[in-house]
């Protein structure tokens, strides 16, 4: 076990965990930030997507010891009142079915729009292809991203 | 207006109104309220009055509606309360929805399965709202000393037109909660619906988009331990020896022990408890338990023969060469009809085992004590889970509470609640609250898989290209995919259906649209081949058969309505502009009826860089009244993407009993870029009672795609997943 001083959602947080612990489990178990989801543990499904200094990153393979001073943003910290344009577009398009993968989809989409405010269909496919949705909401995800892109 | 007797399910109304006494209900728990938003807090009433099992009304007119059935992504948590609110006649904005716990006194069929929640709940949901409305009217009538018949309601307000008086539901709720349930209540005429038939957002939409705790895996209780299991690496194996010394000494580990979920080794239970004995590892945190799992040294030994996919293939091939002495259905004289047929078309189709792979892996919370138990988590069948937990813990069912969380997908996997039983046994052993979590690997390799299927179709045409003989023979490991009384039974004079099944020690079960998910592909692909040989348009051929089944049906047990079936085909033909010349676009059609709903689809394939791209899916649906249209479209879209993805890419295979895929790196699922570029959905507007929606759009899609692909490439694909049969998919 070791102490880590993390910057999560704009706050300094201290955790005492095994240095190999993936950020996903630090968030979920140590900090009760359970919006970030466990889906596969091998970086294949994207349910655990967070932002690391603004870049969409899979937290299930990322040991806490590798974070250092980088800023972590989770779905809980994406916006103060749940009103990030991507979150609003998700509600407007009623994207979710089961909803489990959607935090990861939203985090990937928000990071995409941060870099590219008007992505093409092909650019959306490329950026989002790592996020599985078992319910098959892909068309709505794309529509919501386009709506959010206009804002 | 319809008058409905309230005797059906009356017990729930009586029981709850008695139990509630004055009807005052206080408090919220973790799951049902989560965190109310500031707006919600401001609007919260000071007192709630429970009018019946489904709803309570606040003194300020707010209404809480309990959604009885498990929410697995089919959106019943929004649509079921919409039906209650409609008959109650309230403003949807004044409604708070809560998930009901398992309560067999109050509710019937708290199951997510068979696309039946709305269809089978329709009457009781309407009655719950209508009964409450009637009690509120009676309370107002009593207060004003006027006859109930002079009162009307509008959006939560009761009016007495003659005197011009109005009063809100909240003001009479306390009195209403004490009144006797009326013997019968009027229901609205569907043309007066204000909520049903209008699109309402998912009631959990904002919570999902902001990452609030909703799912089983998110559940937390102070003092809770984390548990994981290690099951046999292959089906048909059991524990020989266990060395847990290293695992037990790992940091954060509390205990390691063997649990047995089928101590009697009851063969009938093996389909659910495929791994009766497994090792449980219990500790403080998920990561620590994951690490300790790796340190376990378990020796496994054979309990029954370990099977491979090659063996399953051979067995199914063998079965299909046999002749069944007693077929599932036989009309006319098929042998003679085939002997005299001018043309005979024959084709076989197959599909592999599939894992369910809901995005949220299996998990459950259990707190088992000596005299009670609390279970919380994602389960499609809470009642049968409780029964299994009672059987194995020695507790009575009345001592066990079950709360359903929102579920990260079901697809049939959570019909089999062995994981809840495992959580309960672990909690009982460690005497502490426990959350059991499956890793993705545990989830994928302890499946209740969609069985592997093979089927052979044969059809005979006369000199005028009329279908005169039809023969379908199907086999599965295990369970046959055949529905003997479905189309085209009833439309052909000489018809034969035969089913074969071969048991296996690999657990199989219901997977979204069971059996239909395969047989629709085979049947509707075959009809396309038949149309080609007969020189007929594929829609015209189908309509010809439906006309026959409507005008002079063969047999008396046909389980479809040919006119409704034809209706969706005609609708999709019209909407898609079928028959128009569309350069570069290759079209395929398919139609299927299951879960009481008719669906017809046209798929447009274009070849881009020599690869087929689904440019558009046109989909016509007859599911009767559509409760929540936009959410219904979402279900249809999802079923199409799901069916297409699995037919194109997915397969589970076995080698010596070992599942060969354990995670998404080798088990391929459809991704964003592979989804159809557009899906347009058209609902039949016929005012009939609603039918299933979660499953019916999945079965037809692969045939529509295969039929389009045949036009695009000339290749007829018959074995799923297609990616293994052709190079064209890349």
XYZ file of N, CA, C and O in Angstrom, chain A residues 80-83 91, chain B residues 28 32-45 62 93 95-97 203-208 210 212:
132
model
N -20.574 20.784 -13.743
C -20.986 20.992 -12.357
C -22.429 20.565 -12.115
O -22.768 19.985 -11.101
N -23.275 20.851 -13.104
C -24.702 20.573 -12.895
C -25.243 19.520 -13.866
O -26.439 19.480 -14.120
N -24.346 18.720 -14.413
C -24.803 17.711 -15.371
C -25.292 18.328 -16.661
O -26.149 17.769 -17.340
N -24.745 19.506 -16.984
C -25.255 20.218 -18.161
C -24.192 20.447 -19.232
O -24.285 21.388 -20.016
N -29.462 13.498 -23.234
C -30.830 13.510 -22.689
C -31.812 13.875 -23.802
O -32.865 13.246 -23.951
N -37.172 7.485 1.908
C -36.711 6.960 0.632
C -35.505 6.098 0.911
O -34.813 6.276 1.897
N -34.345 3.858 -4.681
C -35.544 4.423 -5.269
C -35.430 5.929 -5.423
O -36.065 6.512 -6.272
N -34.614 6.547 -4.632
C -34.582 7.994 -4.760
C -33.259 8.518 -5.294
O -33.222 9.528 -5.957
N -32.176 7.789 -5.030
C -30.840 8.328 -5.293
C -30.779 9.725 -4.697
O -31.226 9.935 -3.610
N -30.308 10.695 -5.449
C -30.259 12.034 -4.875
C -31.311 12.894 -5.556
O -31.201 13.156 -6.741
N -32.312 13.325 -4.847
C -33.269 14.206 -5.510
C -32.569 15.515 -5.892
O -31.724 16.009 -5.156
N -32.901 16.034 -7.038
C -32.324 17.305 -7.450
C -32.950 18.416 -6.602
O -34.008 18.214 -6.000
N -32.323 19.588 -6.526
C -32.892 20.672 -5.722
C -34.333 20.994 -6.128
O -35.188 21.242 -5.282
N -34.596 20.925 -7.451
C -35.968 21.200 -7.900
C -36.928 20.188 -7.285
O -38.025 20.525 -6.863
N -36.455 18.927 -7.243
C -37.318 17.889 -6.692
C -37.558 18.108 -5.201
O -38.657 17.933 -4.717
N -36.526 18.493 -4.506
C -36.657 18.693 -3.066
C -37.683 19.788 -2.784
O -38.544 19.650 -1.924
N -37.617 20.851 -3.572
C -38.556 21.949 -3.377
C -39.988 21.491 -3.584
O -40.895 21.909 -2.900
N -40.140 20.585 -4.552
C -41.493 20.173 -4.900
C -41.997 19.029 -4.024
O -43.134 18.631 -4.138
N -41.122 18.483 -3.172
C -41.514 17.309 -2.397
C -42.671 17.636 -1.456
O -42.642 18.621 -0.747
N -43.644 16.770 -1.413
C -44.752 17.003 -0.483
C -44.327 16.716 0.951
O -43.316 16.057 1.192
N -48.050 15.860 -6.054
C -47.023 15.016 -6.677
C -47.483 13.560 -6.592
O -48.163 13.173 -5.653
N -45.289 15.541 -15.611
C -44.237 16.292 -14.910
C -44.392 16.222 -13.387
O -43.473 16.579 -12.657
N -44.950 13.458 -11.856
C -44.751 12.051 -11.487
C -43.284 11.763 -11.172
O -42.387 12.156 -11.918
N -43.065 11.096 -10.057
C -41.745 10.551 -9.710
C -41.864 9.031 -9.859
O -42.847 8.449 -9.392
N -40.895 8.426 -10.494
C -40.949 6.973 -10.665
C -39.952 6.310 -9.728
O -38.814 6.752 -9.594
N -36.870 8.047 -17.540
C -36.907 8.690 -16.217
C -35.537 8.678 -15.525
O -35.305 9.463 -14.605
N -34.652 7.794 -15.945
C -33.299 7.766 -15.372
C -32.287 8.461 -16.287
O -31.079 8.374 -16.036
N -32.767 9.115 -17.324
C -31.858 9.663 -18.332
C -30.789 10.586 -17.767
O -29.604 10.450 -18.084
N -31.193 11.505 -16.903
C -30.210 12.445 -16.374
C -29.232 11.738 -15.420
O -28.037 12.023 -15.401
N -29.753 10.822 -14.646
C -28.871 10.086 -13.726
C -27.837 9.258 -14.494
O -26.691 9.130 -14.074
N -28.261 8.706 -15.606
C -27.318 7.940 -16.432
C -26.258 8.877 -17.011
O -25.063 8.581 -16.961
N -25.134 11.571 -15.896
C -24.253 12.206 -14.912
C -23.541 11.182 -14.026
O -22.829 11.557 -13.097
N -24.707 8.809 -11.910
C -25.173 8.501 -10.550
C -25.234 6.988 -10.331
O -25.408 6.226 -11.272
